[in-house]
Amino acid sequence: MNQPLPEDFLLRMQQQLDKDEFNSFVESFANDSLPSVRLNPAKKEEWFSQYEQVPWCPHGFYLKEKPVFTLDPAFHAGAYYPQEGSSMVLWHILEKIEKEENGRDLKVLDLCGAPGGKSTLIASFLAGEGLVVANEVIQSRARILRENIIKWGAPNAVVTQSDPSAFAKLPGLFDVMVVDAPCSGEGMFRKGEVARREWSAENTRHCAVRQRRILSDSWDSLRENGWLIYSTCTFNPEENEENLKWLMDEKRAEIMKLEVPDDWGITSVEISDGNGLAFYPHKVRGEGFFVALLQKKESPRSFKTNSAKRKPVKFPHELRSLISNPDRYTYFERNELWSAFPEKYMNALQSMQKQLYLLHAGIPLGTVGRKGFVPDHALAMSWECSDNFPELELSEAEALRYLKGEPPVTEESLGRGFFLISCNRNRLGFVKNVGNRFNNLYPKKWRIRMRINEDD
């Protein structure tokens, strides 16, 4: 790597660390970053389990080398997510919240959700309970977030594209808010030259101001005694502990004590009566990261979800057979697309629809038109997709060609209609047999564009 570590950054880190630790810290940036993945427990992927587990996340694994994920059908099926190991500590913190709340029936907002690592982790932790709302304000990143949420398959997920200030119009709606704040990116210095080149002391100050705005603008959406998980991928105290001290002074927030085993190599950073957790690359198997847990002690202004009696809709009842637990859901139609959403949180969804720009909600089932029903791709990805459709199992080579947009070839005599395509027991999407050929229904924008070897 030709781009050196910024001098101002090194001067500051010399003040933060003692001499021996500073030298080890600097030397760690000469090492390659360590790839890691997190499995989707609702889907089928086993070969990663041969690797070393990430200590703080039961579904996280360190890899020996980074594979070409694009050429693995299981990646497109949402069977796993490539996520940096340090950030998986979110699972450990959610376990602490679960104990305090006596369960996982929680409404969780991931405010800065793209590309989807933390949102999909939250969805797996909730395991179909509660509600996860994944938000991203930047349009291009929000589209990626939506794609990853759909592939992950959680039936209780919502994707929004809204400014943090929009959530203040939903006071007290959420039990947990995760703010992985945009930061100066010092923890990513080992992964590429761009982060080093773009870093400046002035930029860190701009980041700290922006982080405070994000926290302040969204604070009302958290209920009294609700939980804030704040994280960055930087070592800078101005963006980390100083921002949390500001929040504690400005709002009624109390920082929690987070305990971790010594052999995890995580550094505890004292903040008032609690602490944050700092991940230094010379001490943990992962990149630089900081996280803390706070509890809100002030009451938000009064807010009630929309509890007005909903008008009955003429729902095609045959669509209920498309999901495994149809009685848990309410069904609605929007822009000709029929969807299923957890009945328990339908009022919350209606309230969000009035204040936020929604990109995805629940389980999109499909459209019903003059030519009949056409299933939505998200249905194939969903944990709740039933066995109502016949399934066509492909080899990995055949699956890659399907993911490029090619129709599958089969010598079997199959009936007309829609088929689920799967590979290694993981569903990838739909095709339609029109008699003499299959039409490939895999979303065009998601198709593989890179070259596949002739031998594949």
CSV table of C-alpha atoms in Angstrom, one decimal:
chain,number,residue,atom,x,y,z
A,1,MET,CA,0.0,0.0,0.0
A,2,ASN,CA,1.6,3.2,-1.2
A,3,GLN,CA,-0.5,5.8,0.7
A,4,PRO,CA,1.1,6.4,4.1
A,5,LEU,CA,-0.9,6.8,7.3
A,6,PRO,CA,-1.7,10.5,7.7
A,7,GLU,CA,0.7,12.3,10.0
A,8,ASP,CA,-1.9,14.1,12.0
A,9,PHE,CA,-3.6,10.8,12.6
A,10,LEU,CA,-0.4,9.3,13.9
A,11,LEU,CA,0.3,12.2,16.2
A,12,ARG,CA,-3.1,11.9,17.8
A,13,MET,CA,-2.8,8.1,18.2
A,14,GLN,CA,0.6,8.6,19.9
A,15,GLN,CA,-1.3,10.5,22.6
A,16,GLN,CA,-4.1,7.9,22.8
A,17,LEU,CA,-1.8,4.9,23.2
A,18,ASP,CA,1.3,4.2,25.2
A,19,LYS,CA,4.6,3.8,23.2
A,20,ASP,CA,4.7,0.0,23.0
A,21,GLU,CA,1.0,-0.3,22.0
A,22,PHE,CA,1.4,2.5,19.5
A,23,ASN,CA,4.2,0.7,17.7
A,24,SER,CA,2.1,-2.5,17.5
A,25,PHE,CA,-0.9,-0.5,16.4
A,26,VAL,CA,1.1,1.1,13.5
A,27,GLU,CA,2.6,-2.2,12.5
A,28,SER,CA,-0.8,-3.9,12.3
A,29,PHE,CA,-1.7,-1.7,9.3
A,30,ALA,CA,0.9,-3.5,7.2
A,31,ASN,CA,-1.1,-6.7,7.6
A,32,ASP,CA,-3.9,-7.7,5.2
A,33,SER,CA,-7.5,-7.3,6.5
A,34,LEU,CA,-9.2,-10.5,7.5
A,35,PRO,CA,-12.3,-11.4,5.6
A,36,SER,CA,-15.3,-12.7,7.5
A,37,VAL,CA,-18.9,-13.7,6.8
A,38,ARG,CA,-22.1,-14.1,8.9
A,39,LEU,CA,-24.4,-16.9,8.1
A,40,ASN,CA,-28.2,-16.6,7.7
A,41,PRO,CA,-29.6,-19.1,10.2
A,42,ALA,CA,-32.9,-19.1,8.4
A,43,LYS,CA,-31.2,-20.5,5.2
A,44,LYS,CA,-28.9,-23.3,4.3
A,45,GLU,CA,-25.1,-22.7,4.2
A,46,GLU,CA,-22.7,-25.1,5.9
A,47,TRP,CA,-19.3,-24.9,4.4
A,48,PHE,CA,-18.2,-21.7,6.3
A,49,SER,CA,-18.7,-23.5,9.6
A,50,GLN,CA,-15.4,-25.2,9.2
A,51,TYR,CA,-13.7,-21.9,9.9
A,52,GLU,CA,-13.0,-20.1,13.1
A,53,GLN,CA,-16.0,-18.5,14.7
A,54,VAL,CA,-16.1,-14.8,15.5
A,55,PRO,CA,-16.2,-14.9,19.4
A,56,TRP,CA,-19.0,-12.4,19.8
A,57,CYS,CA,-21.4,-13.6,17.1
A,58,PRO,CA,-22.5,-17.3,16.9
A,59,HIS,CA,-23.1,-17.0,13.1
A,60,GLY,CA,-19.9,-15.1,12.2
A,61,PHE,CA,-16.8,-16.8,10.8
A,62,TYR,CA,-13.3,-15.7,9.8
A,63,LEU,CA,-12.1,-16.8,6.4
A,64,LYS,CA,-8.6,-17.7,5.4
A,65,GLU,CA,-9.0,-15.8,2.1
A,66,LYS,CA,-11.6,-13.7,0.4
A,67,PRO,CA,-13.6,-15.8,-2.2
A,68,VAL,CA,-15.3,-14.3,-5.3
A,69,PHE,CA,-18.7,-13.9,-3.7
A,70,THR,CA,-20.3,-13.0,-7.0
A,71,LEU,CA,-19.6,-16.5,-8.3
A,72,ASP,CA,-21.3,-18.2,-5.4
A,73,PRO,CA,-25.0,-18.9,-5.8
A,74,ALA,CA,-25.4,-19.0,-2.0
A,75,PHE,CA,-24.4,-15.4,-1.7
A,76,HIS,CA,-27.2,-14.4,-4.1
A,77,ALA,CA,-29.6,-16.5,-2.2
A,78,GLY,CA,-28.9,-14.5,1.0
A,79,ALA,CA,-27.4,-17.6,2.8
A,80,TYR,CA,-24.7,-15.4,4.2
A,81,TYR,CA,-23.4,-11.8,4.3
A,82,PRO,CA,-19.8,-10.7,4.0
A,83,GLN,CA,-19.5,-8.5,7.1
A,84,GLU,CA,-16.5,-7.1,8.9
A,85,GLY,CA,-15.9,-9.1,12.1
A,86,SER,CA,-15.6,-6.3,14.6
A,87,SER,CA,-19.0,-4.9,13.7
A,88,MET,CA,-20.7,-8.2,14.5
A,89,VAL,CA,-20.3,-7.3,18.2
A,90,LEU,CA,-23.8,-5.8,17.7
A,91,TRP,CA,-25.1,-9.4,18.3
A,92,HIS,CA,-23.5,-9.4,21.8
A,93,ILE,CA,-25.0,-6.0,22.6
A,94,LEU,CA,-28.5,-7.1,21.4
A,95,GLU,CA,-28.2,-10.0,23.8
A,96,LYS,CA,-27.8,-7.6,26.7
A,97,ILE,CA,-30.9,-5.6,25.6
A,98,GLU,CA,-32.8,-8.9,25.2
A,99,LYS,CA,-32.1,-9.7,28.9
A,100,GLU,CA,-33.2,-6.2,30.0
A,101,GLU,CA,-36.4,-6.4,27.9
A,102,ASN,CA,-37.2,-10.0,28.6
A,103,GLY,CA,-37.5,-11.0,24.9
A,104,ARG,CA,-36.9,-10.1,21.3
A,105,ASP,CA,-40.3,-8.6,20.5
A,106,LEU,CA,-38.7,-5.2,19.8
A,107,LYS,CA,-39.1,-2.5,17.2
A,108,VAL,CA,-35.6,-1.7,16.0
A,109,LEU,CA,-34.5,1.2,13.8
A,110,ASP,CA,-31.2,0.9,11.9
A,111,LEU,CA,-30.9,4.6,11.0
A,112,CYS,CA,-27.8,4.5,8.7
A,113,GLY,CA,-28.4,1.0,7.4
A,114,ALA,CA,-26.7,0.7,4.0
A,115,PRO,CA,-25.3,-1.6,2.7
A,116,GLY,CA,-27.1,-3.9,5.1
A,117,GLY,CA,-24.7,-5.7,7.4
A,118,LYS,CA,-26.1,-4.5,10.7
A,119,SER,CA,-29.7,-4.6,9.4
A,120,THR,CA,-29.5,-8.2,8.4
A,121,LEU,CA,-27.8,-9.1,11.7
A,122,ILE,CA,-30.7,-7.4,13.6
A,123,ALA,CA,-33.2,-9.4,11.5
A,124,SER,CA,-31.4,-12.7,12.3
A,125,PHE,CA,-31.3,-11.8,16.0
A,126,LEU,CA,-35.0,-11.0,16.1
A,127,ALA,CA,-35.6,-14.4,14.3
A,128,GLY,CA,-39.0,-13.3,12.9
A,129,GLU,CA,-40.2,-11.5,16.1
A,130,GLY,CA,-40.4,-7.7,16.4
A,131,LEU,CA,-39.8,-5.3,13.6
A,132,VAL,CA,-36.6,-4.1,11.9
A,133,VAL,CA,-36.7,-0.8,10.0
A,134,ALA,CA,-33.6,-0.3,7.8
A,135,ASN,CA,-33.1,3.3,6.6
A,136,GLU,CA,-30.6,5.0,4.2
A,137,VAL,CA,-30.9,8.6,3.0
A,138,ILE,CA,-28.7,8.3,-0.1
A,139,GLN,CA,-30.8,6.9,-3.0
A,140,SER,CA,-28.1,4.7,-4.6
A,141,ARG,CA,-27.1,3.2,-1.2
A,142,ALA,CA,-30.8,2.7,-0.3
A,143,ARG,CA,-31.3,0.6,-3.4
A,144,ILE,CA,-28.4,-1.7,-2.3
A,145,LEU,CA,-29.8,-1.8,1.2
A,146,ARG,CA,-33.2,-2.9,-0.2
A,147,GLU,CA,-31.6,-5.6,-2.4
A,148,ASN,CA,-29.7,-7.1,0.6
A,149,ILE,CA,-32.7,-7.0,2.9
A,150,ILE,CA,-34.8,-8.8,0.3
A,151,LYS,CA,-32.1,-11.4,-0.3
A,152,TRP,CA,-31.9,-12.0,3.5
A,153,GLY,CA,-35.6,-12.8,3.5
A,154,ALA,CA,-36.8,-11.5,6.9
A,155,PRO,CA,-40.6,-11.2,6.7
A,156,ASN,CA,-40.7,-8.4,9.4
A,157,ALA,CA,-38.4,-5.9,7.7
A,158,VAL,CA,-39.0,-2.5,6.3
A,159,VAL,CA,-36.6,-0.4,4.1
A,160,THR,CA,-36.9,3.4,4.1
A,161,GLN,CA,-35.1,6.2,2.4
A,162,SER,CA,-35.6,9.2,4.6
A,163,ASP,CA,-33.6,11.9,6.4
A,164,PRO,CA,-33.0,11.2,10.1
A,165,SER,CA,-35.1,14.3,10.9
A,166,ALA,CA,-38.2,12.5,9.4
A,167,PHE,CA,-38.1,10.0,12.2
A,168,ALA,CA,-38.7,12.7,14.8
A,169,LYS,CA,-42.3,12.7,13.5
A,170,LEU,CA,-42.7,9.2,14.9
A,171,PRO,CA,-41.9,9.9,18.6
A,172,GLY,CA,-41.4,7.0,20.8
A,173,LEU,CA,-42.1,4.4,18.1
A,174,PHE,CA,-38.8,2.4,18.5
A,175,ASP,CA,-37.5,0.3,21.3
A,176,VAL,CA,-34.0,0.2,19.9
A,177,MET,CA,-32.2,2.6,17.6
A,178,VAL,CA,-28.9,1.7,16.0
A,179,VAL,CA,-26.8,4.6,14.7
A,180,ASP,CA,-23.7,3.4,12.8
A,181,ALA,CA,-22.7,7.0,12.1
A,182,PRO,CA,-20.9,8.2,9.0
A,183,CYS,CA,-17.4,8.8,10.2
A,184,SER,CA,-13.8,9.6,9.2
A,185,GLY,CA,-13.1,5.9,8.5
A,186,GLU,CA,-9.9,5.5,10.4
A,187,GLY,CA,-10.7,1.9,11.2
A,188,MET,CA,-10.8,1.1,7.4
A,189,PHE,CA,-7.2,2.3,6.8
A,190,ARG,CA,-6.0,-1.3,6.4
A,191,LYS,CA,-8.6,-2.1,3.7
A,192,GLY,CA,-7.6,0.5,1.1
A,193,GLU,CA,-5.9,3.7,0.2
A,194,VAL,CA,-9.0,5.8,-0.4
A,195,ALA,CA,-9.8,6.1,3.4
A,196,ARG,CA,-6.2,7.2,4.0
A,197,ARG,CA,-6.2,9.7,1.2
A,198,GLU,CA,-9.5,11.3,2.1
A,199,TRP,CA,-8.7,11.6,5.8
A,200,SER,CA,-8.0,15.0,7.3
A,201,ALA,CA,-8.3,16.5,10.8
A,202,GLU,CA,-10.8,19.0,9.4
A,203,ASN,CA,-12.9,16.1,8.1
A,204,THR,CA,-13.0,14.4,11.4
A,205,ARG,CA,-14.4,17.6,12.9
A,206,HIS,CA,-17.1,17.8,10.2
A,207,CYS,CA,-18.0,14.2,10.9
A,208,ALA,CA,-18.4,14.9,14.6
A,209,VAL,CA,-20.8,17.7,13.9
A,210,ARG,CA,-22.8,15.6,11.4
A,211,GLN,CA,-23.0,12.7,13.9
A,212,ARG,CA,-24.5,15.1,16.5
A,213,ARG,CA,-27.0,16.3,14.0
A,214,ILE,CA,-28.1,12.7,13.2
A,215,LEU,CA,-28.4,11.8,16.9
A,216,SER,CA,-30.3,15.0,17.7
A,217,ASP,CA,-32.7,14.8,14.7
A,218,SER,CA,-33.7,11.2,15.4
A,219,TRP,CA,-33.7,11.1,19.2
A,220,ASP,CA,-37.4,11.7,19.6
A,221,SER,CA,-38.2,8.4,17.7
A,222,LEU,CA,-36.8,6.4,20.6
A,223,ARG,CA,-39.2,5.6,23.4
A,224,GLU,CA,-38.5,6.3,27.1
A,225,ASN,CA,-36.1,3.7,28.5
A,226,GLY,CA,-35.3,2.7,24.9
A,227,TRP,CA,-31.8,1.8,23.8
A,228,LEU,CA,-29.3,3.6,21.5
A,229,ILE,CA,-26.5,1.5,20.0
A,230,TYR,CA,-24.0,4.1,18.7
A,231,SER,CA,-21.0,3.0,16.6
A,232,THR,CA,-18.3,4.2,14.2
A,233,CYS,CA,-15.4,2.7,12.4
A,234,THR,CA,-12.9,5.3,13.7
A,235,PHE,CA,-10.6,5.7,16.7
A,236,ASN,CA,-11.2,9.4,17.1
A,237,PRO,CA,-12.5,10.4,20.6
A,238,GLU,CA,-14.2,13.5,19.1
A,239,GLU,CA,-16.4,11.3,17.0
A,240,ASN,CA,-16.8,8.6,19.8
A,241,GLU,CA,-16.7,9.3,23.5
A,242,GLU,CA,-16.9,13.1,23.2
A,243,ASN,CA,-20.1,12.8,21.1
A,244,LEU,CA,-21.6,10.5,23.7
A,245,LYS,CA,-20.8,12.9,26.5
A,246,TRP,CA,-22.5,15.6,24.5
A,247,LEU,CA,-25.6,13.4,24.1
A,248,MET,CA,-25.6,12.6,27.8
A,249,ASP,CA,-25.5,16.3,28.6
A,250,GLU,CA,-27.8,17.5,25.9
A,251,LYS,CA,-30.4,14.8,26.4
A,252,ARG,CA,-31.4,12.5,29.2
A,253,ALA,CA,-29.2,9.6,28.2
A,254,GLU,CA,-27.4,7.1,30.5
A,255,ILE,CA,-24.4,5.2,29.2
A,256,MET,CA,-24.4,1.5,30.0
A,257,LYS,CA,-21.6,-0.8,31.2
A,258,LEU,CA,-20.6,-3.3,28.6
A,259,GLU,CA,-18.7,-6.4,29.8
A,260,VAL,CA,-16.7,-8.6,27.5
A,261,PRO,CA,-14.3,-11.5,28.2
A,262,ASP,CA,-10.6,-10.5,28.3
A,263,ASP,CA,-9.6,-13.0,25.7
A,264,TRP,CA,-11.7,-11.2,23.1
A,265,GLY,CA,-9.0,-8.5,23.0
A,266,ILE,CA,-11.5,-5.6,23.0
A,267,THR,CA,-10.5,-2.4,24.8
A,268,SER,CA,-12.9,-0.8,27.3
A,269,VAL,CA,-13.1,3.0,27.1
A,270,GLU,CA,-14.4,4.6,30.3
A,271,ILE,CA,-17.2,7.1,29.7
A,272,SER,CA,-18.8,8.5,32.9
A,273,ASP,CA,-20.3,5.5,34.8
A,274,GLY,CA,-20.3,3.3,31.7
A,275,ASN,CA,-18.0,2.5,28.8
A,276,GLY,CA,-17.6,2.0,25.1
A,277,LEU,CA,-15.8,-0.8,23.4
A,278,ALA,CA,-12.9,-0.1,21.1
A,279,PHE,CA,-11.5,-2.5,18.6
A,280,TYR,CA,-7.8,-2.0,17.7
A,281,PRO,CA,-6.5,-4.0,14.8
A,282,HIS,CA,-3.3,-5.1,16.7
A,283,LYS,CA,-5.5,-6.6,19.4
A,284,VAL,CA,-8.5,-8.2,17.7
A,285,ARG,CA,-9.1,-10.1,14.5
A,286,GLY,CA,-10.9,-7.4,12.7
A,287,GLU,CA,-10.8,-3.7,11.7
A,288,GLY,CA,-11.0,-0.6,13.8
A,289,PHE,CA,-14.4,-0.1,15.4
A,290,PHE,CA,-16.1,1.7,18.4
A,291,VAL,CA,-19.5,0.9,19.9
A,292,ALA,CA,-21.4,2.0,23.0
A,293,LEU,CA,-24.9,1.4,24.5
A,294,LEU,CA,-27.0,4.2,26.0
A,295,GLN,CA,-30.5,4.2,27.5
A,296,LYS,CA,-32.9,7.1,27.0
A,297,LYS,CA,-34.3,8.5,30.2
A,298,GLU,CA,-36.5,11.3,28.9
A,299,SER,CA,-40.1,10.9,27.7
A,300,PRO,CA,-40.8,11.7,24.1
A,301,ARG,CA,-43.8,13.8,23.2
A,302,SER,CA,-47.1,11.8,23.0
A,303,PHE,CA,-47.5,9.6,19.9
A,304,LYS,CA,-49.9,6.8,19.0
A,305,THR,CA,-49.7,4.6,16.0
A,306,ASN,CA,-52.5,4.7,13.6
A,307,SER,CA,-55.2,2.6,15.3
A,308,ALA,CA,-58.1,3.6,13.1
A,309,LYS,CA,-60.2,0.7,11.8
A,310,ARG,CA,-58.8,-0.4,8.5
A,311,LYS,CA,-61.1,-0.8,5.5
A,312,PRO,CA,-61.5,-4.4,4.4
A,313,VAL,CA,-59.9,-5.1,1.1
A,314,LYS,CA,-60.8,-7.6,-1.6
A,315,PHE,CA,-57.9,-9.9,-1.2
A,316,PRO,CA,-57.2,-12.9,-3.5
A,317,HIS,CA,-57.4,-15.5,-0.7
A,318,GLU,CA,-55.5,-18.0,-2.8
A,319,LEU,CA,-52.4,-15.9,-2.1
A,320,ARG,CA,-52.4,-17.0,1.5
A,321,SER,CA,-51.1,-20.4,0.5
A,322,LEU,CA,-47.9,-18.8,-0.7
A,323,ILE,CA,-46.6,-18.3,2.8
A,324,SER,CA,-46.1,-20.7,5.7
A,325,ASN,CA,-47.9,-18.9,8.5
A,326,PRO,CA,-50.6,-16.9,6.7
A,327,ASP,CA,-52.6,-16.1,9.9
A,328,ARG,CA,-49.8,-14.0,11.3
A,329,TYR,CA,-50.1,-11.5,8.4
A,330,THR,CA,-52.3,-8.7,7.1
A,331,TYR,CA,-52.5,-8.4,3.3
A,332,PHE,CA,-52.6,-5.2,1.3
A,333,GLU,CA,-52.2,-3.9,-2.2
A,334,ARG,CA,-50.0,-1.0,-3.3
A,335,ASN,CA,-49.3,-0.1,-6.9
A,336,GLU,CA,-50.8,-3.4,-8.0
A,337,LEU,CA,-48.4,-5.4,-5.8
A,338,TRP,CA,-49.9,-7.6,-3.1
A,339,SER,CA,-47.9,-7.9,0.1
A,340,ALA,CA,-48.1,-9.6,3.5
A,341,PHE,CA,-47.1,-7.8,6.6
A,342,PRO,CA,-47.0,-8.9,10.3
A,343,GLU,CA,-50.5,-8.1,11.7
A,344,LYS,CA,-49.0,-7.0,15.0
A,345,TYR,CA,-47.1,-4.1,13.4
A,346,MET,CA,-49.5,-3.1,10.7
A,347,ASN,CA,-50.5,0.1,12.6
A,348,ALA,CA,-46.9,1.0,12.9
A,349,LEU,CA,-46.4,0.5,9.2
A,350,GLN,CA,-49.3,2.8,8.4
A,351,SER,CA,-47.9,5.4,10.6
A,352,MET,CA,-44.5,5.1,8.9
A,353,GLN,CA,-46.1,5.3,5.5
A,354,LYS,CA,-47.3,8.8,6.3
A,355,GLN,CA,-43.9,10.2,7.4
A,356,LEU,CA,-41.3,8.1,5.5
A,357,TYR,CA,-40.5,7.1,2.0
A,358,LEU,CA,-40.8,3.3,2.0
A,359,LEU,CA,-38.9,1.1,-0.5
A,360,HIS,CA,-39.9,-2.3,0.9
A,361,ALA,CA,-42.2,-3.7,3.5
A,362,GLY,CA,-42.8,-7.3,4.7
A,363,ILE,CA,-43.3,-10.0,2.0
A,364,PRO,CA,-44.1,-8.7,-1.5
A,365,LEU,CA,-46.2,-11.6,-2.9
A,366,GLY,CA,-46.8,-10.6,-6.5
A,367,THR,CA,-49.2,-8.9,-8.9
A,368,VAL,CA,-52.6,-10.0,-10.0
A,369,GLY,CA,-53.6,-8.8,-13.5
A,370,ARG,CA,-55.5,-9.9,-16.5
A,371,LYS,CA,-53.1,-12.7,-17.3
A,372,GLY,CA,-53.2,-14.0,-13.7
A,373,PHE,CA,-50.8,-14.0,-10.8
A,374,VAL,CA,-47.1,-13.2,-11.2
A,375,PRO,CA,-45.0,-13.9,-8.1
A,376,ASP,CA,-42.6,-11.3,-6.8
A,377,HIS,CA,-38.9,-12.2,-6.5
A,378,ALA,CA,-39.0,-11.2,-2.8
A,379,LEU,CA,-41.4,-14.1,-2.2
A,380,ALA,CA,-38.8,-16.6,-3.4
A,381,MET,CA,-36.2,-15.1,-1.0
A,382,SER,CA,-38.6,-14.9,2.1
A,383,TRP,CA,-38.2,-17.2,5.1
A,384,GLU,CA,-42.0,-17.6,4.9
A,385,CYS,CA,-42.2,-18.8,1.3
A,386,SER,CA,-44.2,-22.0,1.3
A,387,ASP,CA,-43.8,-25.1,-0.8
A,388,ASN,CA,-46.7,-24.1,-3.0
A,389,PHE,CA,-44.5,-23.8,-6.1
A,390,PRO,CA,-42.7,-26.8,-7.7
A,391,GLU,CA,-38.9,-26.5,-7.3
A,392,LEU,CA,-36.2,-27.0,-9.8
A,393,GLU,CA,-32.8,-27.8,-8.3
A,394,LEU,CA,-29.8,-26.6,-10.4
A,395,SER,CA,-26.1,-27.3,-10.2
A,396,GLU,CA,-23.8,-24.4,-9.2
A,397,ALA,CA,-22.7,-23.9,-12.8
A,398,GLU,CA,-26.4,-23.9,-14.0
A,399,ALA,CA,-27.3,-21.6,-11.2
A,400,LEU,CA,-24.7,-19.0,-12.2
A,401,ARG,CA,-26.1,-19.0,-15.7
A,402,TYR,CA,-29.5,-18.5,-14.3
A,403,LEU,CA,-28.2,-15.6,-12.2
A,404,LYS,CA,-26.8,-14.1,-15.5
A,405,GLY,CA,-30.3,-14.2,-16.9
A,406,GLU,CA,-30.2,-17.3,-19.0
A,407,PRO,CA,-33.1,-19.8,-18.9
A,408,PRO,CA,-32.4,-23.2,-17.4
A,409,VAL,CA,-32.3,-26.2,-19.6
A,410,THR,CA,-33.9,-29.4,-18.5
A,411,GLU,CA,-34.7,-32.7,-20.2
A,412,GLU,CA,-37.6,-33.3,-17.8
A,413,SER,CA,-41.2,-33.0,-19.0
A,414,LEU,CA,-42.5,-30.3,-16.7
A,415,GLY,CA,-45.9,-28.7,-16.5
A,416,ARG,CA,-46.5,-25.1,-17.4
A,417,GLY,CA,-46.4,-22.3,-14.8
A,418,PHE,CA,-44.0,-20.9,-12.2
A,419,PHE,CA,-41.1,-22.8,-10.7
A,420,LEU,CA,-38.7,-21.9,-7.9
A,421,ILE,CA,-35.1,-22.2,-8.8
A,422,SER,CA,-32.8,-23.5,-6.1
A,423,CYS,CA,-29.1,-24.5,-5.7
A,424,ASN,CA,-27.8,-26.5,-2.8
A,425,ARG,CA,-31.3,-26.2,-1.3
A,426,ASN,CA,-31.2,-22.4,-1.3
A,427,ARG,CA,-33.9,-20.6,-3.4
A,428,LEU,CA,-32.7,-18.1,-6.0
A,429,GLY,CA,-35.8,-16.9,-7.7
A,430,PHE,CA,-38.5,-17.8,-10.2
A,431,VAL,CA,-38.9,-19.0,-13.8
A,432,LYS,CA,-42.0,-19.6,-15.8
A,433,ASN,CA,-42.5,-22.6,-18.0
A,434,VAL,CA,-44.5,-21.4,-21.1
A,435,GLY,CA,-44.5,-24.8,-22.8
A,436,ASN,CA,-41.5,-24.8,-25.0
A,437,ARG,CA,-39.1,-22.8,-22.9
A,438,PHE,CA,-38.5,-21.2,-19.5
A,439,ASN,CA,-38.7,-17.4,-19.0
A,440,ASN,CA,-36.1,-16.3,-16.5
A,441,LEU,CA,-37.7,-13.9,-14.0
A,442,TYR,CA,-34.6,-13.0,-12.0
A,443,PRO,CA,-34.5,-9.2,-11.6
A,444,LYS,CA,-32.5,-7.7,-14.4
A,445,LYS,CA,-30.7,-5.1,-12.2
A,446,TRP,CA,-29.4,-7.9,-9.9
A,447,ARG,CA,-28.0,-10.2,-12.6
A,448,ILE,CA,-24.4,-11.2,-12.7
A,449,ARG,CA,-22.4,-9.2,-15.2
A,450,MET,CA,-18.9,-10.5,-14.7
A,451,ARG,CA,-17.5,-13.2,-16.9
A,452,ILE,CA,-18.1,-16.8,-16.0
A,453,ASN,CA,-15.4,-19.4,-17.0
A,454,GLU,CA,-16.5,-21.7,-19.8
A,455,ASP,CA,-15.8,-24.7,-17.5
A,456,ASP,CA,-18.3,-23.4,-14.9
